[in-house]
C-alpha cells in the first residue's frame, strides 16, 4: 500500500476537523433552546442541594424594591443573593421545627396568598385598561377644564400683625423695592426669593388672598390683607390664561390615574355580585360600597 503523501494527510486532517466542527455546531443548534434558557437563568448558588437561580434574584429584587434603591447593581445582586441563601437556610430550619403546621402560620400564609392573588389580578386589569386611547380621553377631558383658566403671578410679604403690615405698606409707598423688602420683612418660607409665589390659580390660595390677587392689575400693590396665616401685602407681577401641558408631560400621572380607576371599578363590579355579610354592623352596612368616582385629574401646571 502506497503511503499517503503529507499533502493528503493534511487534507484528511482538515476534513476531520471540519466535520467535527460541523457536528459540534449542529449539536449546539439542536440544544440551543434549552441551553439558552439555562444561560439566561443560571444557577448562582446551592443551599443543601436546593438551587438559587438568577430568576430568584430578580424576583427578590422586585419584592424588596425600595430598600435596594440606593445600591449599585453589583452590591444589590450580592446582597440579594446573600439574603436568599439565608432565607433558604432559615426556611429549612423552620420546616424541621414544623412551623408550617401551626394554625397561626397557616392563617398568615392564606392571607399572603389572597393578597398576592388580588395584587396580580388587579395589576392585569390595570394594565389592560391603560391604553393610549383611554389615557388621551382623560387628558382631553382634563385639558378642557383648565383651558382659559386665569393664572396670576404674584409676590407677597407676610407679617404677623396689622401694624407691621401697615408699616410695610408705607415703606413700599415711599419707593422701597418689593422683593428686597420681602427678603427682610416677610415670615413666609419664600421670603428668600423675594416673596415670589410663581403662577397660581384661584383655588390654589386661600379665598381672602385669591380675591385680592385676582382683582389687582399687574404692577399694583394691595393694602394689607388678613388670612389665617397672618397679614399679607400682595404685588401682582402678571396675569395669563392657563395653558394645559402636553400629553407627554403628564402621561405618567394620567397612566397612574387610569390604572387605579380601572382597578377600583373592577373591585366595585366584583363586590356587586358578591354576597357580603357583616356580622359587626346592621344589614345595610354590608351593601356594596359605591365605586370611588375619583375626579379626573387636572394636568399639572407648566
mmCIF file of C-alpha atoms in Angstrom:
data_model
loop_
_atom_site.group_PDB
_atom_site.id
_atom_site.type_symbol
_atom_site.label_atom_id
_atom_site.label_comp_id
_atom_site.label_asym_id
_atom_site.label_seq_id
_atom_site.Cartn_x
_atom_site.Cartn_y
_atom_site.Cartn_z
ATOM 1 C CA UNK A 1 0.000 0.000 0.000
ATOM 2 C CA UNK A 2 1.414 3.354 -1.019
ATOM 3 C CA UNK A 3 1.939 5.691 1.980
ATOM 4 C CA UNK A 4 -0.215 8.809 1.910
ATOM 5 C CA UNK A 5 1.586 11.958 0.966
ATOM 6 C CA UNK A 6 1.958 14.782 3.521
ATOM 7 C CA UNK A 7 -0.459 16.892 1.453
ATOM 8 C CA UNK A 8 -3.079 14.128 1.527
ATOM 9 C CA UNK A 9 -2.687 13.715 5.307
ATOM 10 C CA UNK A 10 -3.087 17.442 5.786
ATOM 11 C CA UNK A 11 -6.250 17.466 3.674
ATOM 12 C CA UNK A 12 -7.617 14.488 5.603
ATOM 13 C CA UNK A 13 -6.928 16.166 8.949
ATOM 14 C CA UNK A 14 -8.633 19.339 7.741
ATOM 15 C CA UNK A 15 -11.655 17.319 6.662
ATOM 16 C CA UNK A 16 -11.899 15.565 10.044
ATOM 17 C CA UNK A 17 -11.615 18.855 11.925
ATOM 18 C CA UNK A 18 -14.198 20.458 9.654
ATOM 19 C CA UNK A 19 -16.599 17.540 10.148
ATOM 20 C CA UNK A 20 -16.099 17.675 13.898
ATOM 21 C CA UNK A 21 -16.741 21.408 13.953
ATOM 22 C CA UNK A 22 -19.869 20.933 11.855
ATOM 23 C CA UNK A 23 -21.068 18.246 14.250
ATOM 24 C CA UNK A 24 -20.485 20.496 17.263
ATOM 25 C CA UNK A 25 -22.352 23.324 15.573
ATOM 26 C CA UNK A 26 -25.266 21.034 14.733
ATOM 27 C CA UNK A 27 -25.393 19.801 18.334
ATOM 28 C CA UNK A 28 -25.285 23.366 19.624
ATOM 29 C CA UNK A 29 -28.133 24.355 17.322
ATOM 30 C CA UNK A 30 -30.219 21.353 18.353
ATOM 31 C CA UNK A 31 -29.623 22.049 22.040
ATOM 32 C CA UNK A 32 -29.824 25.834 21.776
ATOM 33 C CA UNK A 33 -33.339 26.478 23.225
ATOM 34 C CA UNK A 34 -32.606 24.668 26.482
ATOM 35 C CA UNK A 35 -29.033 25.887 26.556
ATOM 36 C CA UNK A 36 -30.058 29.480 26.028
ATOM 37 C CA UNK A 37 -32.718 29.155 28.734
ATOM 38 C CA UNK A 38 -30.111 27.844 31.166
ATOM 39 C CA UNK A 39 -27.710 30.651 30.215
ATOM 40 C CA UNK A 40 -30.425 33.245 30.750
ATOM 41 C CA UNK A 41 -31.315 31.779 34.126
ATOM 42 C CA UNK A 42 -28.082 30.361 35.552
ATOM 43 C CA UNK A 43 -27.747 28.692 38.937
ATOM 44 C CA UNK A 44 -26.000 31.209 41.206
ATOM 45 C CA UNK A 45 -25.840 29.149 44.387
ATOM 46 C CA UNK A 46 -26.987 25.922 46.008
ATOM 47 C CA UNK A 47 -28.113 25.520 49.610
ATOM 48 C CA UNK A 48 -28.198 21.904 50.757
ATOM 49 C CA UNK A 49 -28.728 20.986 47.120
ATOM 50 C CA UNK A 50 -31.571 23.481 46.518
ATOM 51 C CA UNK A 51 -30.800 25.816 43.610
ATOM 52 C CA UNK A 52 -30.972 29.595 43.630
ATOM 53 C CA UNK A 53 -31.190 30.924 40.081
ATOM 54 C CA UNK A 54 -30.928 34.359 38.528
ATOM 55 C CA UNK A 55 -34.735 34.467 38.242
ATOM 56 C CA UNK A 56 -34.957 34.075 42.037
ATOM 57 C CA UNK A 57 -32.661 37.074 42.497
ATOM 58 C CA UNK A 58 -34.688 39.136 40.012
ATOM 59 C CA UNK A 59 -37.949 38.311 41.795
ATOM 60 C CA UNK A 60 -36.453 39.162 45.192
ATOM 61 C CA UNK A 61 -35.164 42.493 43.848
ATOM 62 C CA UNK A 62 -38.688 43.362 42.690
ATOM 63 C CA UNK A 63 -40.178 42.431 46.062
ATOM 64 C CA UNK A 64 -37.520 44.213 48.133
ATOM 65 C CA UNK A 65 -37.508 47.214 45.756
ATOM 66 C CA UNK A 66 -37.264 50.444 47.829
ATOM 67 C CA UNK A 67 -34.742 49.054 50.322
ATOM 68 C CA UNK A 68 -32.301 48.380 47.472
ATOM 69 C CA UNK A 69 -32.791 51.600 45.529
ATOM 70 C CA UNK A 70 -29.528 53.241 46.591
ATOM 71 C CA UNK A 71 -27.280 50.225 45.890
ATOM 72 C CA UNK A 72 -25.194 49.834 42.760
ATOM 73 C CA UNK A 73 -26.096 46.753 40.646
ATOM 74 C CA UNK A 74 -23.178 44.594 41.834
ATOM 75 C CA UNK A 75 -23.784 45.287 45.535
ATOM 76 C CA UNK A 76 -27.527 44.810 45.046
ATOM 77 C CA UNK A 77 -27.062 41.391 43.454
ATOM 78 C CA UNK A 78 -24.610 40.302 46.158
ATOM 79 C CA UNK A 79 -26.891 41.418 48.997
ATOM 80 C CA UNK A 80 -29.986 39.835 47.483
ATOM 81 C CA UNK A 81 -28.185 36.551 46.850
ATOM 82 C CA UNK A 82 -26.906 36.519 50.445
ATOM 83 C CA UNK A 83 -30.463 37.201 51.640
ATOM 84 C CA UNK A 84 -31.846 34.315 49.561
ATOM 85 C CA UNK A 85 -29.185 31.948 50.883
ATOM 86 C CA UNK A 86 -30.040 32.882 54.473
ATOM 87 C CA UNK A 87 -33.745 32.606 53.690
ATOM 88 C CA UNK A 88 -33.311 29.065 52.341
ATOM 89 C CA UNK A 89 -31.317 28.036 55.407
ATOM 90 C CA UNK A 90 -33.760 29.540 57.902
ATOM 91 C CA UNK A 91 -36.814 28.264 55.989
ATOM 92 C CA UNK A 92 -35.420 24.721 56.117
ATOM 93 C CA UNK A 93 -34.865 25.069 59.866
ATOM 94 C CA UNK A 94 -38.458 26.315 60.229
ATOM 95 C CA UNK A 95 -39.751 23.309 58.285
ATOM 96 C CA UNK A 96 -37.777 20.972 60.541
ATOM 97 C CA UNK A 97 -39.470 22.589 63.541
ATOM 98 C CA UNK A 98 -42.904 22.088 61.900
ATOM 99 C CA UNK A 99 -43.603 25.836 61.867
ATOM 100 C CA UNK A 100 -45.732 25.368 58.746
ATOM 101 C CA UNK A 101 -48.117 23.121 60.690
ATOM 102 C CA UNK A 102 -49.062 25.841 63.178
ATOM 103 C CA UNK A 103 -52.529 27.383 62.856
ATOM 104 C CA UNK A 104 -51.207 30.953 63.031
ATOM 105 C CA UNK A 105 -48.732 30.259 60.221
ATOM 106 C CA UNK A 106 -51.461 28.775 58.031
ATOM 107 C CA UNK A 107 -53.624 31.821 58.657
ATOM 108 C CA UNK A 108 -50.823 34.210 57.673
ATOM 109 C CA UNK A 109 -49.991 32.086 54.637
ATOM 110 C CA UNK A 110 -53.608 32.220 53.477
ATOM 111 C CA UNK A 111 -53.646 35.995 53.920
ATOM 112 C CA UNK A 112 -50.412 36.358 51.936
ATOM 113 C CA UNK A 113 -51.783 34.089 49.194
ATOM 114 C CA UNK A 114 -55.017 36.064 48.896
ATOM 115 C CA UNK A 115 -53.119 39.351 48.870
ATOM 116 C CA UNK A 116 -50.805 38.119 46.116
ATOM 117 C CA UNK A 117 -53.746 36.847 44.054
ATOM 118 C CA UNK A 118 -55.510 40.189 44.466
ATOM 119 C CA UNK A 119 -52.429 42.226 43.556
ATOM 120 C CA UNK A 120 -51.692 40.137 40.470
ATOM 121 C CA UNK A 121 -55.257 40.251 39.148
ATOM 122 C CA UNK A 122 -55.597 43.991 39.755
ATOM 123 C CA UNK A 123 -52.271 44.537 38.027
ATOM 124 C CA UNK A 124 -53.585 42.686 34.965
ATOM 125 C CA UNK A 125 -56.836 44.688 34.980
ATOM 126 C CA UNK A 126 -54.973 47.966 35.379
ATOM 127 C CA UNK A 127 -52.588 47.262 32.510
ATOM 128 C CA UNK A 128 -55.424 46.162 30.228
ATOM 129 C CA UNK A 129 -57.266 49.442 30.839
ATOM 130 C CA UNK A 130 -54.255 51.691 30.356
ATOM 131 C CA UNK A 131 -54.438 52.114 26.598
ATOM 132 C CA UNK A 132 -53.298 55.207 24.708
ATOM 133 C CA UNK A 133 -56.910 55.831 23.714
ATOM 134 C CA UNK A 134 -58.131 55.764 27.334
ATOM 135 C CA UNK A 135 -55.303 57.982 28.558
ATOM 136 C CA UNK A 136 -55.811 60.541 25.778
ATOM 137 C CA UNK A 137 -59.525 60.711 26.568
ATOM 138 C CA UNK A 138 -58.726 61.515 30.219
ATOM 139 C CA UNK A 139 -56.174 64.105 29.089
ATOM 140 C CA UNK A 140 -58.604 65.802 26.713
ATOM 141 C CA UNK A 141 -61.352 65.983 29.347
ATOM 142 C CA UNK A 142 -58.965 67.464 31.906
ATOM 143 C CA UNK A 143 -57.457 69.894 29.402
ATOM 144 C CA UNK A 144 -60.928 71.272 28.597
ATOM 145 C CA UNK A 145 -61.467 72.044 32.286
ATOM 146 C CA UNK A 146 -58.389 74.219 32.604
ATOM 147 C CA UNK A 147 -58.018 75.805 29.162
ATOM 148 C CA UNK A 148 -58.516 79.549 29.502
ATOM 149 C CA UNK A 149 -58.478 79.497 33.310
ATOM 150 C CA UNK A 150 -56.734 82.609 34.612
ATOM 151 C CA UNK A 151 -53.459 82.450 36.496
ATOM 152 C CA UNK A 152 -51.740 85.181 38.454
ATOM 153 C CA UNK A 153 -48.035 85.589 39.096
ATOM 154 C CA UNK A 154 -47.604 87.441 42.378
ATOM 155 C CA UNK A 155 -45.261 88.216 45.249
ATOM 156 C CA UNK A 156 -46.264 88.771 48.847
ATOM 157 C CA UNK A 157 -44.888 89.908 52.159
ATOM 158 C CA UNK A 158 -46.293 88.043 55.171
ATOM 159 C CA UNK A 159 -46.161 89.544 58.670
ATOM 160 C CA UNK A 160 -47.883 88.702 61.948
ATOM 161 C CA UNK A 161 -49.766 91.886 62.836
ATOM 162 C CA UNK A 162 -51.790 94.575 61.084
ATOM 163 C CA UNK A 163 -49.449 97.288 62.388
ATOM 164 C CA UNK A 164 -46.469 95.511 60.811
ATOM 165 C CA UNK A 165 -48.379 95.224 57.542
ATOM 166 C CA UNK A 166 -49.222 98.940 57.563
ATOM 167 C CA UNK A 167 -45.576 99.796 58.215
ATOM 168 C CA UNK A 168 -44.502 97.655 55.255
ATOM 169 C CA UNK A 169 -47.141 99.319 53.059
ATOM 170 C CA UNK A 170 -45.762 102.755 53.995
ATOM 171 C CA UNK A 171 -42.225 101.725 53.037
ATOM 172 C CA UNK A 172 -43.477 100.496 49.682
ATOM 173 C CA UNK A 173 -45.314 103.774 49.064
ATOM 174 C CA UNK A 174 -42.029 105.575 49.651
ATOM 175 C CA UNK A 175 -40.421 103.560 46.872
ATOM 176 C CA UNK A 176 -38.897 100.541 48.635
ATOM 177 C CA UNK A 177 -38.212 97.579 46.359
ATOM 178 C CA UNK A 178 -40.872 94.912 46.971
ATOM 179 C CA UNK A 179 -38.599 91.887 46.521
ATOM 180 C CA UNK A 180 -35.861 93.295 48.756
ATOM 181 C CA UNK A 181 -38.368 94.260 51.437
ATOM 182 C CA UNK A 182 -39.863 90.760 51.309
ATOM 183 C CA UNK A 183 -36.430 89.274 51.973
ATOM 184 C CA UNK A 184 -36.052 91.462 55.056
ATOM 185 C CA UNK A 185 -39.575 91.524 56.489
ATOM 186 C CA UNK A 186 -41.582 88.510 55.313
ATOM 187 C CA UNK A 187 -42.165 85.494 57.564
ATOM 188 C CA UNK A 188 -43.089 83.307 54.591
ATOM 189 C CA UNK A 189 -40.712 80.452 53.606
ATOM 190 C CA UNK A 190 -40.429 82.049 50.156
ATOM 191 C CA UNK A 191 -39.014 85.285 51.574
ATOM 192 C CA UNK A 192 -35.533 84.444 50.283
ATOM 193 C CA UNK A 193 -36.979 84.507 46.744
ATOM 194 C CA UNK A 194 -38.345 87.988 47.260
ATOM 195 C CA UNK A 195 -41.764 86.625 48.191
ATOM 196 C CA UNK A 196 -42.234 85.170 44.695
ATOM 197 C CA UNK A 197 -45.205 82.764 44.559
ATOM 198 C CA UNK A 198 -44.963 81.981 40.861
ATOM 199 C CA UNK A 199 -48.166 81.436 38.891
ATOM 200 C CA UNK A 200 -51.251 80.110 40.671
ATOM 201 C CA UNK A 201 -54.990 79.691 40.095
ATOM 202 C CA UNK A 202 -57.758 80.949 42.370
ATOM 203 C CA UNK A 203 -58.327 77.633 44.090
ATOM 204 C CA UNK A 204 -54.654 77.235 44.951
ATOM 205 C CA UNK A 205 -54.726 80.039 47.527
ATOM 206 C CA UNK A 206 -56.985 80.789 50.476
ATOM 207 C CA UNK A 207 -60.094 82.763 49.378
ATOM 208 C CA UNK A 208 -59.106 86.038 51.084
ATOM 209 C CA UNK A 209 -55.758 86.050 49.287
ATOM 210 C CA UNK A 210 -57.122 84.994 45.890
ATOM 211 C CA UNK A 211 -59.924 87.565 45.924
ATOM 212 C CA UNK A 212 -57.432 90.422 46.223
ATOM 213 C CA UNK A 213 -54.709 88.978 43.984
ATOM 214 C CA UNK A 214 -57.070 88.330 41.070
ATOM 215 C CA UNK A 215 -58.660 91.780 41.414
ATOM 216 C CA UNK A 216 -55.329 93.625 41.197
ATOM 217 C CA UNK A 217 -53.862 94.774 37.905
ATOM 218 C CA UNK A 218 -50.270 93.794 37.064
ATOM 219 C CA UNK A 219 -47.765 96.072 38.785
ATOM 220 C CA UNK A 220 -50.207 97.105 41.520
ATOM 221 C CA UNK A 221 -49.717 96.532 45.270
ATOM 222 C CA UNK A 222 -52.555 95.706 47.667
ATOM 223 C CA UNK A 223 -53.490 97.140 51.028
ATOM 224 C CA UNK A 224 -52.911 94.768 53.977
ATOM 225 C CA UNK A 225 -54.917 91.540 53.611
ATOM 226 C CA UNK A 226 -55.724 89.272 56.562
ATOM 227 C CA UNK A 227 -55.782 85.482 56.291
ATOM 228 C CA UNK A 228 -55.355 82.536 58.624
ATOM 229 C CA UNK A 229 -51.594 82.840 58.113
ATOM 230 C CA UNK A 230 -51.256 86.480 59.122
ATOM 231 C CA UNK A 231 -51.221 89.763 57.200
ATOM 232 C CA UNK A 232 -50.212 89.971 53.540
ATOM 233 C CA UNK A 233 -49.104 92.713 51.207
ATOM 234 C CA UNK A 234 -49.562 91.423 47.649
ATOM 235 C CA UNK A 235 -47.962 92.581 44.413
ATOM 236 C CA UNK A 236 -49.241 91.179 41.108
ATOM 237 C CA UNK A 237 -46.499 90.781 38.522
ATOM 238 C CA UNK A 238 -48.522 89.447 35.576
ATOM 239 C CA UNK A 239 -51.626 87.549 34.537
ATOM 240 C CA UNK A 240 -52.192 84.932 31.850
ATOM 241 C CA UNK A 241 -54.643 82.339 30.614
ATOM 242 C CA UNK A 242 -53.586 78.924 31.763
ATOM 243 C CA UNK A 243 -52.441 76.506 29.066
ATOM 244 C CA UNK A 244 -52.568 72.767 29.656
ATOM 245 C CA UNK A 245 -49.266 70.890 29.476
ATOM 246 C CA UNK A 246 -48.737 68.448 26.620
ATOM 247 C CA UNK A 247 -49.968 64.871 26.871
ATOM 248 C CA UNK A 248 -46.399 63.575 27.148
ATOM 249 C CA UNK A 249 -45.650 65.901 30.070
ATOM 250 C CA UNK A 250 -48.438 64.428 32.196
ATOM 251 C CA UNK A 251 -48.607 60.912 30.751
ATOM 252 C CA UNK A 252 -47.178 59.217 33.906
ATOM 253 C CA UNK A 253 -49.811 60.848 36.159
ATOM 254 C CA UNK A 254 -52.612 60.010 33.729
ATOM 255 C CA UNK A 255 -51.412 56.426 33.424
ATOM 256 C CA UNK A 256 -51.469 56.087 37.204
ATOM 257 C CA UNK A 257 -54.975 57.578 37.388
ATOM 258 C CA UNK A 258 -56.396 55.314 34.644
ATOM 259 C CA UNK A 259 -54.807 52.251 36.258
ATOM 260 C CA UNK A 260 -56.162 52.991 39.731
ATOM 261 C CA UNK A 261 -59.625 53.897 38.469
ATOM 262 C CA UNK A 262 -59.836 50.672 36.441
ATOM 263 C CA UNK A 263 -58.815 48.669 39.499
ATOM 264 C CA UNK A 264 -61.319 50.479 41.724
ATOM 265 C CA UNK A 265 -64.128 49.967 39.196
ATOM 266 C CA UNK A 266 -63.246 46.286 38.835
ATOM 267 C CA UNK A 267 -63.372 45.704 42.603
ATOM 268 C CA UNK A 268 -66.719 47.533 42.798
ATOM 269 C CA UNK A 269 -68.075 45.351 39.982
ATOM 270 C CA UNK A 270 -66.980 42.150 41.731
ATOM 271 C CA UNK A 271 -68.430 43.332 45.004
ATOM 272 C CA UNK A 272 -71.805 43.967 43.376
ATOM 273 C CA UNK A 273 -72.125 40.266 42.566
ATOM 274 C CA UNK A 274 -70.691 39.007 45.873
ATOM 275 C CA UNK A 275 -72.758 38.112 48.925
ATOM 276 C CA UNK A 276 -71.208 40.141 51.739
ATOM 277 C CA UNK A 277 -72.473 39.657 55.287
ATOM 278 C CA UNK A 278 -71.227 41.943 58.043
ATOM 279 C CA UNK A 279 -71.846 40.497 61.490
ATOM 280 C CA UNK A 280 -70.496 43.573 63.297
ATOM 281 C CA UNK A 281 -72.910 46.083 61.688
ATOM 282 C CA UNK A 282 -76.554 46.360 60.579
ATOM 283 C CA UNK A 283 -77.511 44.659 57.321
ATOM 284 C CA UNK A 284 -77.356 47.818 55.208
ATOM 285 C CA UNK A 285 -73.684 48.291 56.136
ATOM 286 C CA UNK A 286 -72.879 45.137 54.193
ATOM 287 C CA UNK A 287 -74.248 46.625 50.968
ATOM 288 C CA UNK A 288 -71.639 47.133 48.248
ATOM 289 C CA UNK A 289 -69.791 50.397 48.647
ATOM 290 C CA UNK A 290 -70.188 52.808 45.714
ATOM 291 C CA UNK A 291 -67.235 52.990 43.370
ATOM 292 C CA UNK A 292 -64.832 55.743 44.261
ATOM 293 C CA UNK A 293 -65.600 58.122 41.423
ATOM 294 C CA UNK A 294 -62.347 59.966 41.558
ATOM 295 C CA UNK A 295 -62.280 63.296 39.797
ATOM 296 C CA UNK A 296 -60.467 63.448 36.527
ATOM 297 C CA UNK A 297 -57.063 64.831 37.493
ATOM 298 C CA UNK A 298 -56.309 68.208 36.006
ATOM 299 C CA UNK A 299 -52.948 68.179 34.225
ATOM 300 C CA UNK A 300 -50.236 69.799 36.278
ATOM 301 C CA UNK A 301 -49.245 73.386 35.640
ATOM 302 C CA UNK A 302 -46.487 74.058 33.171
#
